[in-house]
Short mmCIF file of C-alpha atoms in Angstrom, two decimals:
data_model
loop_
_atom_site.label_atom_id
_atom_site.label_comp_id
_atom_site.label_asym_id
_atom_site.label_seq_id
_atom_site.Cartn_x
_atom_site.Cartn_y
_atom_site.Cartn_z
CA MET A 28 28.55 22.62 -19.83
CA ILE A 29 26.93 19.35 -18.88
CA SER A 30 29.12 17.35 -21.23
CA LEU A 31 32.18 19.03 -19.73
CA ARG A 32 31.18 17.99 -16.21
CA ARG A 33 30.45 14.45 -17.24
CA GLU A 34 33.89 14.05 -18.75
CA ARG A 35 35.49 12.86 -15.55
CA SER A 36 33.70 12.41 -12.28
CA VAL A 37 35.60 13.09 -9.06
CA ILE A 38 33.48 10.52 -7.25
CA PRO A 39 35.39 7.27 -6.71
CA GLY A 40 34.20 3.69 -6.71
CA PHE A 41 32.67 3.35 -10.17
CA GLY A 42 34.69 0.32 -11.22
CA ILE A 43 34.32 -1.65 -8.02
CA THR A 44 30.60 -1.00 -7.48
CA LEU A 45 29.69 -1.70 -11.09
CA GLY A 46 31.87 -4.80 -11.05
CA PHE A 47 30.31 -6.16 -7.88
CA THR A 48 26.78 -5.32 -9.05
CA THR A 49 27.28 -7.05 -12.37
CA PHE A 50 28.95 -10.07 -10.79
CA PHE A 51 26.26 -10.52 -8.15
CA LEU A 52 23.49 -10.02 -10.72
CA CYS A 53 25.01 -12.64 -13.01
CA ALA A 54 25.64 -15.15 -10.23
CA ILE A 55 22.30 -14.90 -8.46
CA VAL A 56 19.86 -13.96 -11.23
CA LEU A 57 21.13 -14.33 -14.79
CA LEU A 58 23.08 -17.59 -14.63
CA PRO A 59 20.27 -19.58 -12.95
CA LEU A 60 17.70 -18.14 -15.37
CA THR A 61 19.98 -19.16 -18.24
CA ALA A 62 20.06 -22.69 -16.79
CA LEU A 63 16.26 -22.79 -17.09
CA VAL A 64 16.19 -21.53 -20.67
CA MET A 65 19.01 -23.90 -21.70
CA LYS A 66 17.24 -26.85 -20.12
CA GLY A 67 14.08 -25.96 -22.03
CA ALA A 68 16.01 -25.42 -25.27
CA SER A 69 17.92 -28.69 -24.97
CA MET A 70 14.68 -30.65 -24.95
CA ASP A 71 13.39 -32.40 -28.00
CA PHE A 72 10.98 -29.91 -29.56
CA ALA A 73 8.13 -32.39 -30.02
CA ARG A 74 8.46 -33.46 -26.39
CA PHE A 75 8.57 -29.81 -25.26
CA ILE A 76 5.31 -29.09 -27.09
CA GLN A 77 3.79 -32.28 -25.77
CA VAL A 78 4.62 -31.35 -22.16
CA ILE A 79 3.34 -27.79 -22.35
CA THR A 80 0.13 -28.78 -24.16
CA ALA A 81 -0.75 -31.85 -22.06
CA PRO A 82 -4.39 -31.78 -20.84
CA ARG A 83 -3.28 -31.32 -17.24
CA ALA A 84 -1.02 -28.40 -18.24
CA LEU A 85 -3.75 -26.78 -20.32
CA ALA A 86 -6.23 -27.10 -17.44
CA SER A 87 -3.68 -25.49 -15.12
CA TYR A 88 -3.17 -22.53 -17.52
CA ARG A 89 -6.92 -22.02 -17.79
CA LEU A 90 -7.24 -21.97 -14.01
CA THR A 91 -4.11 -19.85 -13.37
CA PHE A 92 -4.86 -17.23 -16.02
CA GLY A 93 -8.63 -17.30 -15.50
CA ALA A 94 -8.40 -16.86 -11.73
CA SER A 95 -5.65 -14.22 -12.08
CA LEU A 96 -7.68 -12.28 -14.64
CA THR A 97 -10.80 -12.41 -12.47
CA ALA A 98 -8.82 -11.41 -9.38
CA ALA A 99 -7.17 -8.47 -11.18
CA THR A 100 -10.59 -7.35 -12.48
CA ILE A 101 -12.14 -7.52 -8.99
CA ASN A 102 -9.13 -5.53 -7.79
CA ILE A 103 -9.47 -2.70 -10.29
CA VAL A 104 -13.14 -2.24 -9.30
CA PHE A 105 -12.73 -2.47 -5.52
CA GLY A 106 -9.15 -1.20 -5.49
CA PHE A 107 -10.33 1.90 -7.32
CA ILE A 108 -13.10 2.44 -4.77
CA VAL A 109 -10.62 1.99 -1.89
CA ALA A 110 -8.14 4.41 -3.50
CA TRP A 111 -10.94 6.91 -4.16
CA VAL A 112 -12.23 6.73 -0.60
CA LEU A 113 -8.71 7.16 0.81
CA VAL A 114 -7.91 10.16 -1.41
CA ARG A 115 -11.22 11.99 -1.38
CA TYR A 116 -12.86 11.35 1.97
CA ARG A 117 -11.89 11.91 5.58
CA PHE A 118 -13.31 9.37 8.03
CA PRO A 119 -12.26 7.86 11.35
CA GLY A 120 -9.68 5.13 10.90
CA ARG A 121 -8.58 6.37 7.48
CA ARG A 122 -4.88 6.27 8.32
CA PHE A 123 -5.28 2.77 9.73
CA VAL A 124 -6.96 1.57 6.54
CA ASP A 125 -4.27 3.32 4.50
CA ALA A 126 -1.55 1.48 6.43
CA ILE A 127 -3.21 -1.94 6.36
CA ILE A 128 -3.47 -1.85 2.54
CA ASP A 129 0.20 -2.86 2.39
CA MET A 130 -0.41 -5.89 4.59
CA PRO A 131 -0.14 -8.40 1.70
CA PHE A 132 3.38 -7.04 0.97
CA ALA A 133 4.49 -7.80 4.53
CA LEU A 134 2.45 -10.90 5.39
CA PRO A 135 4.02 -14.23 4.36
CA THR A 136 1.88 -15.86 1.68
CA ALA A 137 1.64 -19.10 3.68
CA VAL A 138 0.02 -17.15 6.50
CA SER A 139 -2.48 -15.37 4.28
CA GLY A 140 -3.36 -18.69 2.62
CA LEU A 141 -3.85 -20.43 5.93
CA ALA A 142 -5.90 -17.54 7.33
CA LEU A 143 -8.12 -17.17 4.24
CA THR A 144 -8.83 -20.90 4.30
CA ALA A 145 -9.84 -20.67 7.95
CA VAL A 146 -12.04 -17.60 7.43
CA PHE A 147 -13.81 -18.94 4.34
CA ALA A 148 -14.08 -22.62 5.29
CA GLY A 149 -17.60 -23.97 5.84
CA ASN A 150 -17.37 -23.27 9.56
CA GLY A 151 -15.27 -20.09 9.28
CA TRP A 152 -16.25 -16.54 10.19
CA ILE A 153 -17.42 -15.63 6.69
CA GLY A 154 -17.69 -19.11 5.15
CA GLN A 155 -20.56 -20.10 7.45
CA TYR A 156 -22.77 -17.41 5.88
CA LEU A 157 -21.76 -18.25 2.33
CA GLU A 158 -22.25 -22.00 2.65
CA PRO A 159 -26.08 -21.84 3.05
CA LEU A 160 -26.15 -19.66 -0.09
CA GLY A 161 -24.51 -22.51 -1.96
CA ILE A 162 -21.18 -20.69 -2.29
CA LYS A 163 -18.24 -22.91 -1.47
CA VAL A 164 -15.01 -20.92 -1.30
CA ALA A 165 -12.35 -23.12 0.29
CA TYR A 166 -10.92 -25.85 -1.99
CA THR A 167 -12.58 -24.41 -5.14
CA PRO A 168 -11.52 -22.02 -7.93
CA ILE A 169 -13.42 -19.28 -6.04
CA GLY A 170 -11.00 -19.70 -3.15
CA ILE A 171 -8.03 -19.46 -5.52
CA THR A 172 -9.45 -16.25 -7.00
CA LEU A 173 -9.92 -14.87 -3.50
CA ALA A 174 -6.31 -15.60 -2.53
CA LEU A 175 -5.08 -13.96 -5.74
CA THR A 176 -7.31 -10.93 -5.09
CA LEU A 177 -5.74 -10.54 -1.66
CA ILE A 178 -2.14 -10.53 -2.88
CA GLY A 179 -2.84 -8.27 -5.89
CA MET A 180 -4.94 -5.67 -4.09
CA PRO A 181 -2.17 -3.34 -2.86
CA PHE A 182 -0.70 -3.08 -6.38
CA VAL A 183 -3.92 -1.54 -7.72
CA VAL A 184 -4.58 0.75 -4.75
CA ARG A 185 -0.98 1.99 -4.65
CA THR A 186 -0.83 2.82 -8.36
CA VAL A 187 -4.29 4.43 -8.57
CA GLN A 188 -3.93 6.44 -5.34
CA PRO A 189 -1.19 8.85 -6.53
CA ALA A 190 -2.93 9.26 -9.90
CA LEU A 191 -6.14 10.33 -8.15
CA GLN A 192 -4.18 12.66 -5.90
CA GLU A 193 -2.64 14.44 -8.87
CA LEU A 194 -5.99 14.82 -10.60
CA PRO A 195 -6.75 18.55 -10.76
CA LYS A 196 -10.04 19.15 -8.96
CA ASP A 197 -10.88 22.26 -11.01
CA VAL A 198 -11.50 20.16 -14.12
CA GLU A 199 -14.23 18.21 -12.33
CA GLU A 200 -15.64 21.40 -10.84
CA ALA A 201 -15.69 23.03 -14.25
CA ALA A 202 -17.53 20.03 -15.68
CA ALA A 203 -20.02 20.13 -12.79
CA THR A 204 -20.59 23.87 -13.22
CA LEU A 205 -21.28 23.27 -16.88
CA GLY A 206 -24.04 20.90 -15.81
CA ALA A 207 -22.38 17.49 -16.27
CA ARG A 208 -23.82 14.68 -14.15
CA PRO A 209 -21.58 12.79 -11.70
CA VAL A 210 -21.70 9.63 -13.83
CA TYR A 211 -20.70 11.62 -16.92
CA ILE A 212 -17.90 13.35 -15.01
CA PHE A 213 -16.63 10.01 -13.78
CA PHE A 214 -16.53 8.34 -17.21
CA ARG A 215 -15.50 11.36 -19.29
CA VAL A 216 -13.23 13.31 -16.96
CA ILE A 217 -11.88 11.19 -14.11
CA LEU A 218 -11.53 7.75 -15.68
CA PRO A 219 -9.59 8.83 -18.81
CA ALA A 220 -7.12 10.72 -16.64
CA VAL A 221 -6.33 7.78 -14.36
CA LEU A 222 -6.70 5.04 -16.97
CA PRO A 223 -2.94 4.43 -17.42
CA ALA A 224 -2.58 4.01 -13.65
CA VAL A 225 -5.57 1.66 -13.47
CA LEU A 226 -4.19 -0.49 -16.32
CA THR A 227 -0.71 -0.53 -14.76
CA GLY A 228 -2.21 -1.64 -11.46
CA PHE A 229 -4.24 -4.29 -13.26
CA THR A 230 -1.14 -5.67 -15.01
CA LEU A 231 0.96 -5.63 -11.84
CA ALA A 232 -1.76 -7.46 -9.90
CA PHE A 233 -2.22 -9.93 -12.75
CA ALA A 234 1.52 -10.58 -13.09
CA ARG A 235 1.86 -11.18 -9.36
CA ALA A 236 -1.19 -13.48 -9.32
CA VAL A 237 -0.03 -15.67 -12.22
CA GLY A 238 3.15 -16.68 -10.37
CA GLU A 239 1.63 -16.96 -6.90
CA TYR A 240 1.96 -20.27 -5.11
CA GLY A 241 2.09 -19.95 -1.30
CA SER A 242 -1.35 -18.61 -0.51
CA VAL A 243 -3.06 -20.68 -3.23
CA THR A 244 -1.71 -24.02 -2.11
CA PHE A 245 -3.57 -23.80 1.21
CA ILE A 246 -6.97 -22.79 -0.13
CA ALA A 247 -6.94 -24.70 -3.43
CA GLY A 248 -7.18 -28.31 -2.30
CA ASN A 249 -4.87 -29.05 -5.26
CA ILE A 250 -7.04 -31.48 -7.22
CA PRO A 251 -5.57 -32.31 -10.69
CA LEU A 252 -7.49 -30.75 -13.63
CA HIS A 253 -9.74 -28.91 -11.17
CA THR A 254 -7.83 -26.77 -8.66
CA GLU A 255 -4.22 -27.29 -9.77
CA ILE A 256 -2.38 -24.10 -10.74
CA THR A 257 0.65 -24.12 -13.07
CA PRO A 258 3.28 -23.39 -10.35
CA LEU A 259 1.94 -26.39 -8.42
CA LEU A 260 2.19 -28.57 -11.54
CA ILE A 261 5.88 -27.55 -11.82
CA ILE A 262 6.46 -28.70 -8.24
CA ILE A 263 4.66 -31.99 -8.90
CA ARG A 264 6.88 -32.65 -11.94
CA LEU A 265 9.97 -31.87 -9.87
CA GLU A 266 8.86 -34.26 -7.16
CA GLU A 267 8.59 -36.92 -9.88
CA TYR A 268 12.21 -36.01 -10.81
CA ASP A 269 10.98 -35.04 -14.29
CA TYR A 270 13.31 -32.03 -14.49
CA ALA A 271 12.74 -31.56 -18.21
CA ALA A 272 8.96 -31.28 -17.89
CA ALA A 273 9.34 -28.91 -14.93
CA ALA A 274 11.77 -26.80 -16.96
CA ALA A 275 9.41 -26.71 -19.97
CA LEU A 276 6.53 -25.45 -17.81
CA GLY A 277 8.96 -23.07 -16.10
CA CYS A 278 9.89 -21.64 -19.52
CA VAL A 279 6.21 -20.96 -20.23
CA MET A 280 5.88 -19.12 -16.91
CA LEU A 281 9.09 -17.19 -17.57
CA ALA A 282 7.87 -16.15 -21.02
CA VAL A 283 4.65 -14.87 -19.45
CA SER A 284 6.71 -12.94 -16.88
CA PHE A 285 8.69 -11.22 -19.64
CA LEU A 286 5.50 -10.38 -21.51
CA MET A 287 4.02 -8.84 -18.34
CA LEU A 288 7.20 -6.85 -17.69
CA LEU A 289 7.10 -5.50 -21.24
CA THR A 290 3.41 -4.57 -20.91
CA ILE A 291 4.03 -2.77 -17.61
CA ASN A 292 6.92 -0.78 -19.11
CA LEU A 293 4.82 0.20 -22.12
CA LEU A 294 1.90 1.22 -19.90
CA GLN A 295 4.11 3.33 -17.66
CA HIS A 296 5.70 4.95 -20.69
CA TRP A 297 2.22 5.72 -22.02
CA GLY A 298 1.15 7.14 -18.64
CA ARG A 299 4.20 9.40 -18.42
CA ARG A 300 3.79 10.64 -21.99
CA ARG A 301 0.15 11.48 -21.36
CA LEU A 302 1.08 13.29 -18.19
CA THR A 303 3.76 15.45 -19.79
CA GLY A 304 1.61 15.94 -22.90
CA GLY A 305 -1.19 17.21 -20.68
CA ALA A 306 1.14 19.63 -18.94
CA ARG A 307 2.23 21.14 -22.25
CA ALA A 308 -1.33 21.63 -23.52
CA MET B 14 -25.04 9.36 0.27
CA ILE B 15 -22.63 8.14 -2.40
CA ARG B 16 -19.83 8.97 0.01
CA ILE B 17 -21.21 6.72 2.77
CA LEU B 18 -21.93 3.94 0.27
CA LEU B 19 -18.39 4.03 -1.14
CA ILE B 20 -16.75 4.15 2.29
CA GLY B 21 -18.95 1.20 3.28
CA ILE B 22 -17.92 -0.83 0.23
CA ALA B 23 -14.24 -0.02 0.75
CA LEU B 24 -14.32 -0.92 4.45
CA THR B 25 -16.23 -4.16 3.82
CA PHE B 26 -13.75 -5.17 1.11
CA ILE B 27 -10.70 -4.41 3.25
CA GLY B 28 -12.33 -5.87 6.36
CA GLY B 29 -13.25 -9.19 4.77
CA LEU B 30 -10.14 -9.62 2.67
CA LEU B 31 -7.40 -8.21 4.91
CA PHE B 32 -8.57 -7.63 8.42
CA ALA B 33 -10.59 -10.80 9.03
CA PRO B 34 -7.77 -13.20 8.01
CA LEU B 35 -5.24 -11.29 10.10
CA ALA B 36 -7.51 -11.29 13.15
CA MET B 37 -8.28 -14.97 12.52
CA VAL B 38 -4.59 -15.88 12.82
CA PHE B 39 -4.24 -14.24 16.22
CA VAL B 40 -7.61 -15.50 17.52
CA SER B 41 -6.89 -19.09 16.43
CA GLY B 42 -3.29 -18.93 17.62
CA LEU B 43 -4.37 -17.85 21.11
CA GLU B 44 -7.54 -19.98 21.18
CA HIS B 45 -6.19 -22.26 23.88
CA GLY B 46 -4.58 -19.53 25.88
CA LEU B 47 -1.16 -17.98 26.07
CA GLY B 48 0.27 -21.06 27.74
CA ALA B 49 -0.61 -23.30 24.79
CA TRP B 50 0.75 -20.65 22.45
CA PHE B 51 4.13 -20.66 24.17
CA HIS B 52 4.02 -24.43 24.48
CA SER B 53 3.83 -24.75 20.66
CA PHE B 54 7.29 -23.26 20.40
CA THR B 55 8.88 -25.79 22.75
CA ASP B 56 8.53 -28.38 19.97
CA SER B 57 12.05 -29.08 18.72
CA ASP B 58 11.08 -29.01 15.01
CA THR B 59 9.36 -25.67 15.44
CA GLY B 60 12.45 -24.36 17.21
CA ALA B 61 14.64 -25.61 14.36
CA ALA B 62 12.34 -23.92 11.81
CA ILE B 63 12.59 -20.59 13.64
CA ARG B 64 16.38 -20.87 13.85
CA LEU B 65 16.68 -21.68 10.14
CA THR B 66 14.48 -18.74 9.19
CA LEU B 67 16.57 -16.40 11.34
CA LEU B 68 19.81 -17.83 9.92
CA THR B 69 18.60 -17.41 6.32
CA ALA B 70 17.56 -13.82 6.95
CA ALA B 71 20.87 -13.13 8.73
CA ILE B 72 22.80 -14.21 5.61
CA VAL B 73 20.51 -12.87 2.89
CA VAL B 74 19.59 -9.44 4.22
CA PRO B 75 23.17 -8.13 4.78
CA LEU B 76 24.34 -9.47 1.39
CA ASN B 77 21.42 -7.92 -0.46
CA THR B 78 21.93 -4.68 1.46
CA VAL B 79 25.58 -4.46 0.37
CA PHE B 80 24.50 -5.30 -3.16
CA GLY B 81 21.74 -2.67 -3.06
CA ILE B 82 24.13 0.04 -1.93
CA CYS B 83 26.71 -0.89 -4.59
CA ALA B 84 24.09 -1.00 -7.33
CA ALA B 85 22.59 2.33 -6.27
CA TRP B 86 26.04 3.95 -6.06
CA CYS B 87 27.10 3.03 -9.59
CA ILE B 88 23.66 3.64 -11.13
CA ALA B 89 22.86 6.92 -9.38
CA LYS B 90 26.31 8.51 -9.44
CA PHE B 91 27.64 7.60 -12.86
CA GLU B 92 26.58 7.56 -16.49
CA PHE B 93 27.39 4.48 -18.51
CA PRO B 94 25.96 2.61 -21.48
CA GLY B 95 23.49 -0.14 -20.60
CA LYS B 96 22.37 1.55 -17.39
CA SER B 97 18.62 1.25 -17.97
CA MET B 98 19.13 -2.37 -18.96
CA LEU B 99 20.92 -2.98 -15.66
CA VAL B 100 18.04 -1.41 -13.72
CA THR B 101 15.52 -3.63 -15.54
CA LEU B 102 17.58 -6.75 -14.86
CA ILE B 103 17.87 -5.93 -11.14
CA ASP B 104 14.05 -5.77 -10.95
CA LEU B 105 13.66 -9.02 -12.87
CA PRO B 106 13.24 -11.36 -9.84
CA LEU B 107 10.08 -9.47 -8.88
CA ALA B 108 8.44 -10.56 -12.12
CA VAL B 109 9.43 -14.22 -11.87
CA SER B 110 7.14 -16.72 -10.15
CA PRO B 111 8.54 -17.88 -6.78
CA VAL B 112 8.27 -21.50 -7.95
CA VAL B 113 10.38 -20.72 -11.03
CA SER B 114 12.86 -18.94 -8.72
CA GLY B 115 13.33 -22.20 -6.86
CA LEU B 116 13.30 -24.32 -10.01
CA ILE B 117 16.24 -22.48 -11.58
CA TYR B 118 18.47 -23.41 -8.64
CA VAL B 119 17.37 -27.05 -8.85
CA LEU B 120 18.39 -26.99 -12.52
CA MET B 121 21.78 -25.55 -11.54
CA PHE B 122 22.65 -27.56 -8.43
CA GLY B 123 20.17 -30.48 -8.40
CA LEU B 124 21.34 -34.02 -9.11
CA GLN B 125 20.55 -33.73 -12.84
CA GLY B 126 21.57 -30.08 -12.90
CA TRP B 127 24.59 -28.28 -14.38
CA PHE B 128 26.82 -28.75 -11.36
CA GLY B 129 24.97 -31.75 -9.93
CA ALA B 130 27.54 -34.45 -10.70
CA TRP B 131 30.49 -32.31 -9.59
CA LEU B 132 28.79 -31.39 -6.32
CA GLN B 133 27.99 -35.02 -5.61
CA ASP B 134 31.59 -36.05 -6.26
CA HIS B 135 32.76 -33.48 -3.75
CA ASP B 136 30.02 -34.36 -1.29
CA ILE B 137 28.50 -30.89 -1.25
CA SER B 138 24.73 -30.56 -1.02
CA ILE B 139 23.04 -27.33 -2.03
CA ILE B 140 19.57 -28.48 -3.04
CA TYR B 141 17.50 -29.98 -0.20
CA ALA B 142 19.97 -28.29 2.14
CA VAL B 143 20.50 -24.90 3.74
CA PRO B 144 22.63 -23.32 0.93
CA GLY B 145 19.78 -23.86 -1.55
CA ILE B 146 17.31 -22.17 0.79
CA VAL B 147 19.68 -19.23 1.19
CA LEU B 148 20.21 -18.91 -2.58
CA ALA B 149 16.49 -19.09 -3.42
CA THR B 150 15.72 -16.50 -0.74
CA MET B 151 18.52 -14.32 -2.09
CA PHE B 152 16.93 -14.43 -5.55
CA VAL B 153 13.42 -13.43 -4.48
CA THR B 154 14.63 -10.60 -2.22
CA PHE B 155 17.36 -9.47 -4.64
CA PRO B 156 15.86 -6.12 -5.77
CA TYR B 157 14.32 -4.90 -2.49
CA VAL B 158 17.13 -2.64 -1.20
CA ALA B 159 18.41 -1.56 -4.62
CA ARG B 160 15.00 -0.39 -5.89
CA GLU B 161 14.51 1.82 -2.81
CA LEU B 162 17.97 3.37 -3.00
CA ILE B 163 18.36 3.95 -6.75
CA PRO B 164 15.58 6.58 -7.16
CA LEU B 165 16.45 8.14 -3.79
CA MET B 166 20.14 8.61 -4.65
CA GLN B 167 19.37 9.73 -8.19
CA GLN B 168 17.11 12.43 -6.82
CA MET B 169 19.78 13.63 -4.37
CA GLY B 170 22.39 14.22 -7.03
CA ASN B 171 26.18 14.27 -6.64
CA ASP B 172 26.86 17.79 -5.40
CA GLU B 173 27.50 17.04 -1.74
CA GLU B 174 29.74 14.05 -2.48
CA GLU B 175 31.67 16.06 -5.06
CA ALA B 176 32.16 18.83 -2.52
CA ALA B 177 33.44 16.38 0.09
CA ILE B 178 35.85 14.74 -2.36
CA THR B 179 37.11 18.09 -3.64
CA LEU B 180 37.79 19.14 -0.06
CA GLY B 181 40.00 16.10 0.31
CA ALA B 182 37.74 13.49 1.90
CA GLY B 183 38.36 9.88 0.97
CA GLY B 184 35.83 7.64 -0.74
CA TRP B 185 34.83 5.63 2.34
CA PHE B 186 34.73 8.72 4.51
CA THR B 187 32.47 10.43 2.01
CA PHE B 188 30.15 7.45 1.89
CA PHE B 189 29.83 7.05 5.67
CA HIS B 190 29.66 10.74 6.56
CA VAL B 191 27.95 12.33 3.56
CA THR B 192 25.91 9.73 1.67
CA LEU B 193 24.80 7.33 4.40
CA PRO B 194 23.19 9.91 6.70
CA ARG B 195 21.08 11.15 3.78
CA ILE B 196 19.91 7.73 2.61
CA ARG B 197 19.50 6.02 6.00
CA TRP B 198 15.68 6.12 6.12
CA GLY B 199 15.33 4.84 2.58
CA LEU B 200 17.90 2.19 3.36
CA ALA B 201 16.02 1.16 6.52
CA TYR B 202 12.83 0.97 4.47
CA GLY B 203 14.38 -1.35 1.90
CA VAL B 204 16.03 -3.50 4.57
CA ILE B 205 12.84 -4.15 6.57
CA LEU B 206 10.89 -5.07 3.42
CA CYS B 207 13.75 -7.33 2.31
CA ASN B 208 13.75 -8.95 5.75
CA ALA B 209 9.98 -9.49 5.79
CA ARG B 210 10.09 -11.19 2.40
CA ALA B 211 13.20 -13.23 3.34
CA MET B 212 11.52 -14.58 6.48
CA GLY B 213 8.17 -15.16 4.82
CA GLU B 214 9.14 -16.63 1.44
CA PHE B 215 7.29 -19.85 0.71
CA GLY B 216 7.20 -20.86 -2.97
CA ALA B 217 10.88 -20.59 -3.91
CA VAL B 218 12.06 -22.12 -0.65
CA SER B 219 9.48 -24.90 -0.90
CA VAL B 220 11.01 -26.06 -4.20
CA VAL B 221 14.61 -26.27 -2.94
CA SER B 222 14.03 -27.31 0.66
CA GLY B 223 13.02 -30.96 0.47
CA HIS B 224 10.91 -30.39 3.62
CA ILE B 225 13.18 -32.31 5.98
CA ARG B 226 11.77 -31.73 9.45
CA GLY B 227 14.17 -30.11 11.86
CA LEU B 228 16.76 -29.59 9.09
CA THR B 229 15.47 -27.74 6.03
CA ASN B 230 12.11 -26.44 7.19
CA THR B 231 11.70 -22.71 7.47
CA MET B 232 8.81 -21.21 9.43
CA PRO B 233 6.45 -20.79 6.45
CA LEU B 234 7.15 -24.37 5.34
CA HIS B 235 6.63 -25.60 8.87
CA ILE B 236 3.16 -24.02 8.91
CA GLU B 237 2.22 -26.14 5.90
CA ILE B 238 3.51 -29.34 7.51
CA LEU B 239 1.71 -28.69 10.80
CA TYR B 240 -1.46 -27.85 8.88
CA GLN B 241 -1.26 -31.05 6.84
CA GLU B 242 -0.87 -33.00 10.09
CA TYR B 243 -4.05 -31.35 11.41
CA ASN B 244 -2.00 -29.69 14.14
CA TYR B 245 -3.99 -26.47 13.82
CA VAL B 246 -2.87 -25.07 17.19
CA GLY B 247 0.77 -25.39 16.16
CA ALA B 248 0.17 -24.10 12.64
CA PHE B 249 -1.64 -21.00 13.89
CA ALA B 250 0.93 -20.39 16.62
CA VAL B 251 3.76 -20.25 14.04
CA ALA B 252 1.51 -18.25 11.69
CA SER B 253 0.74 -15.73 14.44
CA LEU B 254 4.45 -15.28 15.11
CA LEU B 255 5.04 -14.52 11.41
CA SER B 256 2.00 -12.22 11.41
CA LEU B 257 3.50 -10.37 14.35
CA LEU B 258 6.61 -9.85 12.23
CA ALA B 259 4.41 -8.54 9.40
CA VAL B 260 2.58 -6.15 11.72
CA VAL B 261 5.85 -4.82 13.14
CA THR B 262 7.21 -4.44 9.58
CA LEU B 263 4.10 -2.51 8.61
CA ILE B 264 4.29 -0.22 11.64
CA VAL B 265 7.99 0.58 11.05
CA LYS B 266 7.28 1.08 7.35
CA THR B 267 4.39 3.46 8.06
CA MET B 268 6.52 5.41 10.53
CA LEU B 269 9.32 5.72 7.98
CA GLU B 270 6.80 6.96 5.41
CA TRP B 271 5.49 9.62 7.78
CA ARG B 272 9.02 10.60 8.72
CA THR B 273 10.27 11.00 5.16
CA GLY B 274 6.94 12.23 3.84
CA ILE B 275 7.24 10.12 0.72
CA ARG B 276 5.39 7.02 -0.25
CA HIS B 277 7.29 4.13 -1.75
CA HIS B 278 6.11 1.19 -3.72
#
């Protein structure tokens, strides 16, 4: 029956919409990305390796990936708590908090970078209390991590939130009736059920953080080898008109993007399979 | 007990990370009074930055909206080989670093780029000019409308359109009178997010802009310039205007979510 209906659709516009979609996709996305890959591939291989393994490049990877990893880890801990509080508890201002979670999606990164720098500078609202404790946030890797935490936070909350909502409460109640302690219930019942969502959120936040530039550039201070992230290094190479070096570093970033995309797809596939598998059992 | 502790942790985290910076922008922007705030916008470079940002959004958002509708129409209404590949490729710009998004256009249209020599011969500038800014913004906001509409239209199915067509309605008529009324809230949702990103993009635009004051500076880039010149009043004034845009976007988005009862990502 289905195959009969699919034979010929009465709905018009297939050719023109597919044609326009493909054309626009090629012109805006695929062709420019190809230009990057070609530029990288046309480089002398030894030079390519030399550019992407230069001490300044290596220091920038360490900082970019280290800060992104730390930020994503902070986000799965606190993002989980925020998601939990929003799903399980009712308190005044809950809807406001729920709405403001998406702020980093709407707020330009330059604004969040500027604002974070002001708040956490030595004389800022929060910075003035951290300074006496010996914690310098602005113009240090801590500041970079903070900026990356801010932009990654909604990804974790918004992937964990629906997973917690779908969690059947009777399983927890059954475990509690059988005498399980809250800690045991959390690690043995709740966490395994939402693990795919937590890992997806972690990867999304990490992927976003690795490429971030706008908010970091304000708070980082941009000191070579110390607070210089990889996207900034690409811009510096471009400003030196060293297109090839910029393209080589760009290829590294692009490869990381593809890897992240693959990981996210695999994680979501895993999450869906577990969900449907659970329903069958 | 645990409940109060967890709510406390969550509120402190959100307060320090999200609320404090947002409040800071408005407090600093209005530090010297409303008069000084308005005065910041009388600066001709600031005015030019605002106009360029509005112009860019006015070109990019409609184009990406038309693209989003076309993509959603062919993906949701028809079966064809390579469909899932197409969906993945449409989402691709979201995974690419903004700086790389700008870089790829420099490699295409920059002086040493693919079309660099040809463009110079014909006296056309794309990089360090407005067309480059528009293209880079187009890239980063490319998927916003499409990714809202595709799942929405897939979920709605084809029955109503098929009925309209069978009863003799034309293609355009069917779209405007059958499809559009059903997808309008999802469409509005995608458009406002696309607009917010288009007006606020920093990294990609920064690479292609060349930072020429009064000519190729968008509002986010202008904030950086003012900040580097220690003009904090000006920087926070422009930042507060963009924050206002973000707050409005968030309010409209929340209202759309309540209205449709679904949460998007």
